[in-house]
């Protein structure tokens, strides 16, 4: 892992690991990292010029992890399941399941009350973080979606068809 000072274009911190890293997310405060490894997800703290593991979670092969915009939640994927945690206690809040294929990307809504996921199965799901229920879905089976973003009223997704798809919420 290389942490860069983008203003000075210099590397501030370097941390090497013996195993492959599948995913990385940085907390909005800039003081914490989530790192997905083949055997677990590690919650790490940034101390001065070092990165140290604080806690680990038994989520294998996490290909996507992300902190919420406010940092109070984080989500990590394993294949077709999204694991949602409360950041400050490490408490598991829910498992979100609906995808039939691997989840590629997740996105927290602007107010952190929704999470949107896209996958290789052509599904776009929106879940409420108030009751952890699916509130919206869209599907195009012929497309494998790779990216997602949203604002208050619209979700945009991109996939292997090289087009941007727009869905109203």
mmCIF file with all atom_site columns, C-alpha atoms in Angstrom:
data_model
loop_
_atom_site.group_PDB
_atom_site.id
_atom_site.type_symbol
_atom_site.label_atom_id
_atom_site.label_alt_id
_atom_site.label_comp_id
_atom_site.label_asym_id
_atom_site.label_entity_id
_atom_site.label_seq_id
_atom_site.pdbx_PDB_ins_code
_atom_site.Cartn_x
_atom_site.Cartn_y
_atom_site.Cartn_z
_atom_site.occupancy
_atom_site.B_iso_or_equiv
_atom_site.pdbx_formal_charge
_atom_site.auth_seq_id
_atom_site.auth_comp_id
_atom_site.auth_asym_id
_atom_site.auth_atom_id
_atom_site.pdbx_PDB_model_num
ATOM 1   C CA . UNK A 1 1   ? 0.000   0.000   0.000   1.00 0.00 ? 1   UNK A CA 1
ATOM 2   C CA . UNK A 1 2   ? 1.279   3.455   -0.905  1.00 0.00 ? 2   UNK A CA 1
ATOM 3   C CA . UNK A 1 3   ? -0.294  6.516   0.699   1.00 0.00 ? 3   UNK A CA 1
ATOM 4   C CA . UNK A 1 4   ? 0.382   9.572   -1.443  1.00 0.00 ? 4   UNK A CA 1
ATOM 5   C CA . UNK A 1 5   ? 0.492   13.272  -0.733  1.00 0.00 ? 5   UNK A CA 1
ATOM 6   C CA . UNK A 1 6   ? -1.246  14.312  -3.930  1.00 0.00 ? 6   UNK A CA 1
ATOM 7   C CA . UNK A 1 7   ? -0.388  18.010  -3.508  1.00 0.00 ? 7   UNK A CA 1
ATOM 8   C CA . UNK A 1 8   ? 3.363   17.361  -3.349  1.00 0.00 ? 8   UNK A CA 1
ATOM 9   C CA . UNK A 1 9   ? 3.215   14.203  -5.493  1.00 0.00 ? 9   UNK A CA 1
ATOM 10  C CA . UNK A 1 10  ? 5.205   12.210  -2.928  1.00 0.00 ? 10  UNK A CA 1
ATOM 11  C CA . UNK A 1 11  ? 4.691   8.905   -1.142  1.00 0.00 ? 11  UNK A CA 1
ATOM 12  C CA . UNK A 1 12  ? 4.106   9.499   2.584   1.00 0.00 ? 12  UNK A CA 1
ATOM 13  C CA . UNK A 1 13  ? 3.693   5.900   3.814   1.00 0.00 ? 13  UNK A CA 1
ATOM 14  C CA . UNK A 1 14  ? 4.520   2.502   2.328   1.00 0.00 ? 14  UNK A CA 1
ATOM 15  C CA . UNK A 1 15  ? 3.337   -0.814  3.779   1.00 0.00 ? 15  UNK A CA 1
ATOM 16  C CA . UNK A 1 16  ? 4.196   -4.191  2.246   1.00 0.00 ? 16  UNK A CA 1
ATOM 17  C CA . UNK A 1 17  ? 2.227   -7.403  2.776   1.00 0.00 ? 17  UNK A CA 1
ATOM 18  C CA . UNK A 1 18  ? 3.155   -10.994 2.025   1.00 0.00 ? 18  UNK A CA 1
ATOM 19  C CA . UNK A 1 19  ? -0.256  -11.760 0.498   1.00 0.00 ? 19  UNK A CA 1
ATOM 20  C CA . UNK A 1 20  ? -2.157  -10.255 -2.396  1.00 0.00 ? 20  UNK A CA 1
ATOM 21  C CA . UNK A 1 21  ? -4.476  -7.300  -1.724  1.00 0.00 ? 21  UNK A CA 1
ATOM 22  C CA . UNK A 1 22  ? -7.920  -7.480  -3.368  1.00 0.00 ? 22  UNK A CA 1
ATOM 23  C CA . UNK A 1 23  ? -9.409  -4.120  -2.282  1.00 0.00 ? 23  UNK A CA 1
ATOM 24  C CA . UNK A 1 24  ? -8.642  -0.954  -0.312  1.00 0.00 ? 24  UNK A CA 1
ATOM 25  C CA . UNK A 1 25  ? -10.820 1.861   1.063   1.00 0.00 ? 25  UNK A CA 1
ATOM 26  C CA . UNK A 1 26  ? -9.809  4.929   3.040   1.00 0.00 ? 26  UNK A CA 1
ATOM 27  C CA . UNK A 1 27  ? -12.016 6.413   5.771   1.00 0.00 ? 27  UNK A CA 1
ATOM 28  C CA . UNK A 1 28  ? -13.264 9.986   5.139   1.00 0.00 ? 28  UNK A CA 1
ATOM 29  C CA . UNK A 1 29  ? -11.142 11.161  8.102   1.00 0.00 ? 29  UNK A CA 1
ATOM 30  C CA . UNK A 1 30  ? -8.011  9.828   6.405   1.00 0.00 ? 30  UNK A CA 1
ATOM 31  C CA . UNK A 1 31  ? -7.052  7.942   9.572   1.00 0.00 ? 31  UNK A CA 1
ATOM 32  C CA . UNK A 1 32  ? -8.291  4.411   8.796   1.00 0.00 ? 32  UNK A CA 1
ATOM 33  C CA . UNK A 1 33  ? -8.108  1.857   5.987   1.00 0.00 ? 33  UNK A CA 1
ATOM 34  C CA . UNK A 1 34  ? -10.035 -1.237  5.025   1.00 0.00 ? 34  UNK A CA 1
ATOM 35  C CA . UNK A 1 35  ? -7.900  -3.772  3.201   1.00 0.00 ? 35  UNK A CA 1
ATOM 36  C CA . UNK A 1 36  ? -9.330  -6.921  1.598   1.00 0.00 ? 36  UNK A CA 1
ATOM 37  C CA . UNK A 1 37  ? -7.080  -9.972  1.581   1.00 0.00 ? 37  UNK A CA 1
ATOM 38  C CA . UNK A 1 38  ? -7.739  -13.542 0.400   1.00 0.00 ? 38  UNK A CA 1
ATOM 39  C CA . UNK A 1 39  ? -8.533  -14.726 3.948   1.00 0.00 ? 39  UNK A CA 1
ATOM 40  C CA . UNK A 1 40  ? -9.998  -11.633 5.708   1.00 0.00 ? 40  UNK A CA 1
ATOM 41  C CA . UNK A 1 41  ? -10.669 -7.899  5.705   1.00 0.00 ? 41  UNK A CA 1
ATOM 42  C CA . UNK A 1 42  ? -8.394  -5.872  7.949   1.00 0.00 ? 42  UNK A CA 1
ATOM 43  C CA . UNK A 1 43  ? -9.399  -2.598  9.569   1.00 0.00 ? 43  UNK A CA 1
ATOM 44  C CA . UNK A 1 44  ? -6.172  -0.629  9.876   1.00 0.00 ? 44  UNK A CA 1
ATOM 45  C CA . UNK A 1 45  ? -5.173  2.625   11.551  1.00 0.00 ? 45  UNK A CA 1
ATOM 46  C CA . UNK A 1 46  ? -2.744  5.139   10.094  1.00 0.00 ? 46  UNK A CA 1
ATOM 47  C CA . UNK A 1 47  ? -0.242  6.258   12.761  1.00 0.00 ? 47  UNK A CA 1
ATOM 48  C CA . UNK A 1 48  ? 2.307   8.857   11.683  1.00 0.00 ? 48  UNK A CA 1
ATOM 49  C CA . UNK A 1 49  ? 4.387   6.956   9.148   1.00 0.00 ? 49  UNK A CA 1
ATOM 50  C CA . UNK A 1 50  ? 2.987   3.463   9.797   1.00 0.00 ? 50  UNK A CA 1
ATOM 51  C CA . UNK A 1 51  ? -0.163  1.453   9.073   1.00 0.00 ? 51  UNK A CA 1
ATOM 52  C CA . UNK A 1 52  ? -1.199  -1.009  11.802  1.00 0.00 ? 52  UNK A CA 1
ATOM 53  C CA . UNK A 1 53  ? -3.948  -3.595  11.954  1.00 0.00 ? 53  UNK A CA 1
ATOM 54  C CA . UNK A 1 54  ? -6.582  -2.814  14.571  1.00 0.00 ? 54  UNK A CA 1
ATOM 55  C CA . UNK A 1 55  ? -9.209  -5.479  13.890  1.00 0.00 ? 55  UNK A CA 1
ATOM 56  C CA . UNK A 1 56  ? -9.977  -8.104  11.288  1.00 0.00 ? 56  UNK A CA 1
ATOM 57  C CA . UNK A 1 57  ? -13.194 -9.506  9.881   1.00 0.00 ? 57  UNK A CA 1
ATOM 58  C CA . UNK A 1 58  ? -13.643 -12.998 8.453   1.00 0.00 ? 58  UNK A CA 1
ATOM 59  C CA . UNK A 1 59  ? -14.731 -11.895 4.995   1.00 0.00 ? 59  UNK A CA 1
ATOM 60  C CA . UNK A 1 60  ? -12.814 -13.919 2.433   1.00 0.00 ? 60  UNK A CA 1
ATOM 61  C CA . UNK A 1 61  ? -11.810 -12.674 -1.030  1.00 0.00 ? 61  UNK A CA 1
ATOM 62  C CA . UNK A 1 62  ? -13.254 -9.184  -0.538  1.00 0.00 ? 62  UNK A CA 1
ATOM 63  C CA . UNK A 1 63  ? -13.115 -7.636  -3.997  1.00 0.00 ? 63  UNK A CA 1
ATOM 64  C CA . UNK A 1 64  ? -14.863 -4.385  -2.987  1.00 0.00 ? 64  UNK A CA 1
ATOM 65  C CA . UNK A 1 65  ? -14.974 -2.435  0.261   1.00 0.00 ? 65  UNK A CA 1
ATOM 66  C CA . UNK A 1 66  ? -16.111 1.092   0.996   1.00 0.00 ? 66  UNK A CA 1
ATOM 67  C CA . UNK A 1 67  ? -16.724 3.469   3.869   1.00 0.00 ? 67  UNK A CA 1
ATOM 68  C CA . UNK A 1 68  ? -19.924 5.506   3.950   1.00 0.00 ? 68  UNK A CA 1
ATOM 69  C CA . UNK A 1 69  ? -19.622 9.226   3.239   1.00 0.00 ? 69  UNK A CA 1
ATOM 70  C CA . UNK A 1 70  ? -19.822 10.084  6.954   1.00 0.00 ? 70  UNK A CA 1
ATOM 71  C CA . UNK A 1 71  ? -17.587 7.149   7.879   1.00 0.00 ? 71  UNK A CA 1
ATOM 72  C CA . UNK A 1 72  ? -19.997 5.610   10.400  1.00 0.00 ? 72  UNK A CA 1
ATOM 73  C CA . UNK A 1 73  ? -20.601 2.503   8.235   1.00 0.00 ? 73  UNK A CA 1
ATOM 74  C CA . UNK A 1 74  ? -18.494 0.329   6.023   1.00 0.00 ? 74  UNK A CA 1
ATOM 75  C CA . UNK A 1 75  ? -19.422 -2.384  3.588   1.00 0.00 ? 75  UNK A CA 1
ATOM 76  C CA . UNK A 1 76  ? -17.368 -5.265  2.239   1.00 0.00 ? 76  UNK A CA 1
ATOM 77  C CA . UNK A 1 77  ? -18.351 -7.797  -0.403  1.00 0.00 ? 77  UNK A CA 1
ATOM 78  C CA . UNK A 1 78  ? -17.761 -11.501 -0.672  1.00 0.00 ? 78  UNK A CA 1
ATOM 79  C CA . UNK A 1 79  ? -18.980 -12.893 -3.968  1.00 0.00 ? 79  UNK A CA 1
ATOM 80  C CA . UNK A 1 80  ? -22.773 -12.212 -3.912  1.00 0.00 ? 80  UNK A CA 1
ATOM 81  C CA . UNK A 1 81  ? -23.101 -10.855 -0.348  1.00 0.00 ? 81  UNK A CA 1
ATOM 82  C CA . UNK A 1 82  ? -22.579 -7.361  1.074   1.00 0.00 ? 82  UNK A CA 1
ATOM 83  C CA . UNK A 1 83  ? -21.558 -7.275  4.748   1.00 0.00 ? 83  UNK A CA 1
ATOM 84  C CA . UNK A 1 84  ? -22.488 -3.953  6.417   1.00 0.00 ? 84  UNK A CA 1
ATOM 85  C CA . UNK A 1 85  ? -20.776 -2.933  9.680   1.00 0.00 ? 85  UNK A CA 1
ATOM 86  C CA . UNK A 1 86  ? -20.870 -0.047  12.123  1.00 0.00 ? 86  UNK A CA 1
ATOM 87  C CA . UNK A 1 87  ? -17.347 1.383   11.851  1.00 0.00 ? 87  UNK A CA 1
ATOM 88  C CA . UNK A 1 88  ? -16.719 2.460   15.428  1.00 0.00 ? 88  UNK A CA 1
ATOM 89  C CA . UNK A 1 89  ? -17.724 -0.784  17.167  1.00 0.00 ? 89  UNK A CA 1
ATOM 90  C CA . UNK A 1 90  ? -17.131 -3.324  14.393  1.00 0.00 ? 90  UNK A CA 1
ATOM 91  C CA . UNK A 1 91  ? -20.708 -4.585  14.896  1.00 0.00 ? 91  UNK A CA 1
ATOM 92  C CA . UNK A 1 92  ? -22.193 -6.488  11.949  1.00 0.00 ? 92  UNK A CA 1
ATOM 93  C CA . UNK A 1 93  ? -25.430 -4.733  11.017  1.00 0.00 ? 93  UNK A CA 1
ATOM 94  C CA . UNK A 1 94  ? -26.622 -6.868  8.119   1.00 0.00 ? 94  UNK A CA 1
ATOM 95  C CA . UNK A 1 95  ? -25.884 -9.177  5.207   1.00 0.00 ? 95  UNK A CA 1
ATOM 96  C CA . UNK A 1 96  ? -27.441 -7.887  1.990   1.00 0.00 ? 96  UNK A CA 1
ATOM 97  C CA . UNK A 1 97  ? -28.224 -10.719 -0.429  1.00 0.00 ? 97  UNK A CA 1
ATOM 98  C CA . UNK A 1 98  ? -29.892 -10.508 -3.830  1.00 0.00 ? 98  UNK A CA 1
ATOM 99  C CA . UNK A 1 99  ? -27.198 -10.835 -6.468  1.00 0.00 ? 99  UNK A CA 1
ATOM 100 C CA . UNK A 1 100 ? -26.889 -14.108 -8.362  1.00 0.00 ? 100 UNK A CA 1
ATOM 101 C CA . UNK A 1 101 ? -23.396 -13.225 -9.629  1.00 0.00 ? 101 UNK A CA 1
ATOM 102 C CA . UNK A 1 102 ? -20.319 -11.557 -8.178  1.00 0.00 ? 102 UNK A CA 1
ATOM 103 C CA . UNK A 1 103 ? -20.769 -7.999  -6.921  1.00 0.00 ? 103 UNK A CA 1
ATOM 104 C CA . UNK A 1 104 ? -18.411 -5.598  -8.702  1.00 0.00 ? 104 UNK A CA 1
ATOM 105 C CA . UNK A 1 105 ? -19.040 -2.209  -7.032  1.00 0.00 ? 105 UNK A CA 1
ATOM 106 C CA . UNK A 1 106 ? -20.949 -0.683  -4.131  1.00 0.00 ? 106 UNK A CA 1
ATOM 107 C CA . UNK A 1 107 ? -21.872 2.949   -3.523  1.00 0.00 ? 107 UNK A CA 1
ATOM 108 C CA . UNK A 1 108 ? -23.287 4.724   -0.475  1.00 0.00 ? 108 UNK A CA 1
ATOM 109 C CA . UNK A 1 109 ? -25.961 7.336   -1.190  1.00 0.00 ? 109 UNK A CA 1
ATOM 110 C CA . UNK A 1 110 ? -25.167 10.955  -0.336  1.00 0.00 ? 110 UNK A CA 1
ATOM 111 C CA . UNK A 1 111 ? -27.018 10.869  2.998   1.00 0.00 ? 111 UNK A CA 1
ATOM 112 C CA . UNK A 1 112 ? -25.755 7.368   3.955   1.00 0.00 ? 112 UNK A CA 1
ATOM 113 C CA . UNK A 1 113 ? -29.272 5.921   4.164   1.00 0.00 ? 113 UNK A CA 1
ATOM 114 C CA . UNK A 1 114 ? -28.923 3.783   1.027   1.00 0.00 ? 114 UNK A CA 1
ATOM 115 C CA . UNK A 1 115 ? -26.352 1.496   -0.531  1.00 0.00 ? 115 UNK A CA 1
ATOM 116 C CA . UNK A 1 116 ? -26.357 0.593   -4.224  1.00 0.00 ? 116 UNK A CA 1
ATOM 117 C CA . UNK A 1 117 ? -24.652 -2.470  -5.675  1.00 0.00 ? 117 UNK A CA 1
ATOM 118 C CA . UNK A 1 118 ? -23.946 -3.668  -9.213  1.00 0.00 ? 118 UNK A CA 1
ATOM 119 C CA . UNK A 1 119 ? -22.692 -7.019  -10.391 1.00 0.00 ? 119 UNK A CA 1
ATOM 120 C CA . UNK A 1 120 ? -21.753 -9.311  -13.206 1.00 0.00 ? 120 UNK A CA 1
ATOM 121 C CA . UNK A 1 121 ? -25.318 -10.679 -13.166 1.00 0.00 ? 121 UNK A CA 1
ATOM 122 C CA . UNK A 1 122 ? -26.629 -7.434  -14.731 1.00 0.00 ? 122 UNK A CA 1
ATOM 123 C CA . UNK A 1 123 ? -28.408 -6.416  -11.525 1.00 0.00 ? 123 UNK A CA 1
ATOM 124 C CA . UNK A 1 124 ? -28.519 -3.002  -9.893  1.00 0.00 ? 124 UNK A CA 1
ATOM 125 C CA . UNK A 1 125 ? -29.887 -3.135  -6.339  1.00 0.00 ? 125 UNK A CA 1
ATOM 126 C CA . UNK A 1 126 ? -30.590 -0.307  -3.924  1.00 0.00 ? 126 UNK A CA 1
ATOM 127 C CA . UNK A 1 127 ? -30.925 -1.177  -0.240  1.00 0.00 ? 127 UNK A CA 1
ATOM 128 C CA . UNK A 1 128 ? -32.172 0.932   2.643   1.00 0.00 ? 128 UNK A CA 1
ATOM 129 C CA . UNK A 1 129 ? -29.735 1.148   5.559   1.00 0.00 ? 129 UNK A CA 1
ATOM 130 C CA . UNK A 1 130 ? -32.647 1.902   7.908   1.00 0.00 ? 130 UNK A CA 1
ATOM 131 C CA . UNK A 1 131 ? -34.222 -1.559  7.634   1.00 0.00 ? 131 UNK A CA 1
ATOM 132 C CA . UNK A 1 132 ? -31.741 -3.342  5.310   1.00 0.00 ? 132 UNK A CA 1
ATOM 133 C CA . UNK A 1 133 ? -34.423 -4.124  2.742   1.00 0.00 ? 133 UNK A CA 1
ATOM 134 C CA . UNK A 1 134 ? -34.172 -3.868  -1.037  1.00 0.00 ? 134 UNK A CA 1
ATOM 135 C CA . UNK A 1 135 ? -36.011 -0.728  -2.220  1.00 0.00 ? 135 UNK A CA 1
ATOM 136 C CA . UNK A 1 136 ? -35.158 -0.632  -5.952  1.00 0.00 ? 136 UNK A CA 1
ATOM 137 C CA . UNK A 1 137 ? -33.819 -2.997  -8.569  1.00 0.00 ? 137 UNK A CA 1
ATOM 138 C CA . UNK A 1 138 ? -33.035 -3.030  -12.269 1.00 0.00 ? 138 UNK A CA 1
ATOM 139 C CA . UNK A 1 139 ? -31.690 -5.791  -14.468 1.00 0.00 ? 139 UNK A CA 1
ATOM 140 C CA . UNK A 1 140 ? -30.185 -6.184  -17.906 1.00 0.00 ? 140 UNK A CA 1
ATOM 141 C CA . UNK A 1 141 ? -29.026 -9.816  -18.041 1.00 0.00 ? 141 UNK A CA 1
ATOM 142 C CA . UNK A 1 142 ? -26.783 -9.325  -21.068 1.00 0.00 ? 142 UNK A CA 1
ATOM 143 C CA . UNK A 1 143 ? -24.571 -6.772  -19.280 1.00 0.00 ? 143 UNK A CA 1
ATOM 144 C CA . UNK A 1 144 ? -21.944 -7.163  -16.593 1.00 0.00 ? 144 UNK A CA 1
ATOM 145 C CA . UNK A 1 145 ? -21.939 -3.914  -14.605 1.00 0.00 ? 145 UNK A CA 1
ATOM 146 C CA . UNK A 1 146 ? -18.582 -2.576  -13.379 1.00 0.00 ? 146 UNK A CA 1
ATOM 147 C CA . UNK A 1 147 ? -19.266 0.891   -11.910 1.00 0.00 ? 147 UNK A CA 1
ATOM 148 C CA . UNK A 1 148 ? -22.009 2.800   -10.078 1.00 0.00 ? 148 UNK A CA 1
ATOM 149 C CA . UNK A 1 149 ? -22.625 6.328   -8.810  1.00 0.00 ? 149 UNK A CA 1
ATOM 150 C CA . UNK A 1 150 ? -25.750 8.224   -7.799  1.00 0.00 ? 150 UNK A CA 1
ATOM 151 C CA . UNK A 1 151 ? -27.214 11.494  -6.649  1.00 0.00 ? 151 UNK A CA 1
ATOM 152 C CA . UNK A 1 152 ? -30.542 12.254  -4.947  1.00 0.00 ? 152 UNK A CA 1
ATOM 153 C CA . UNK A 1 153 ? -32.730 11.181  -7.861  1.00 0.00 ? 153 UNK A CA 1
ATOM 154 C CA . UNK A 1 154 ? -30.632 9.213   -10.330 1.00 0.00 ? 154 UNK A CA 1
ATOM 155 C CA . UNK A 1 155 ? -28.369 6.152   -10.436 1.00 0.00 ? 155 UNK A CA 1
ATOM 156 C CA . UNK A 1 156 ? -25.779 5.792   -13.188 1.00 0.00 ? 156 UNK A CA 1
ATOM 157 C CA . UNK A 1 157 ? -24.129 2.456   -13.977 1.00 0.00 ? 157 UNK A CA 1
ATOM 158 C CA . UNK A 1 158 ? -21.572 1.379   -16.554 1.00 0.00 ? 158 UNK A CA 1
ATOM 159 C CA . UNK A 1 159 ? -20.813 -2.068  -17.834 1.00 0.00 ? 159 UNK A CA 1
ATOM 160 C CA . UNK A 1 160 ? -19.193 -4.180  -20.493 1.00 0.00 ? 160 UNK A CA 1
ATOM 161 C CA . UNK A 1 161 ? -21.470 -2.725  -23.180 1.00 0.00 ? 161 UNK A CA 1
ATOM 162 C CA . UNK A 1 162 ? -19.443 0.531   -22.880 1.00 0.00 ? 162 UNK A CA 1
ATOM 163 C CA . UNK A 1 163 ? -22.592 2.599   -22.242 1.00 0.00 ? 163 UNK A CA 1
ATOM 164 C CA . UNK A 1 164 ? -23.766 4.668   -19.307 1.00 0.00 ? 164 UNK A CA 1
ATOM 165 C CA . UNK A 1 165 ? -27.191 3.553   -18.057 1.00 0.00 ? 165 UNK A CA 1
ATOM 166 C CA . UNK A 1 166 ? -29.406 5.923   -16.079 1.00 0.00 ? 166 UNK A CA 1
ATOM 167 C CA . UNK A 1 167 ? -32.110 4.848   -13.629 1.00 0.00 ? 167 UNK A CA 1
ATOM 168 C CA . UNK A 1 168 ? -34.467 7.120   -11.733 1.00 0.00 ? 168 UNK A CA 1
ATOM 169 C CA . UNK A 1 169 ? -34.783 6.392   -8.021  1.00 0.00 ? 169 UNK A CA 1
#
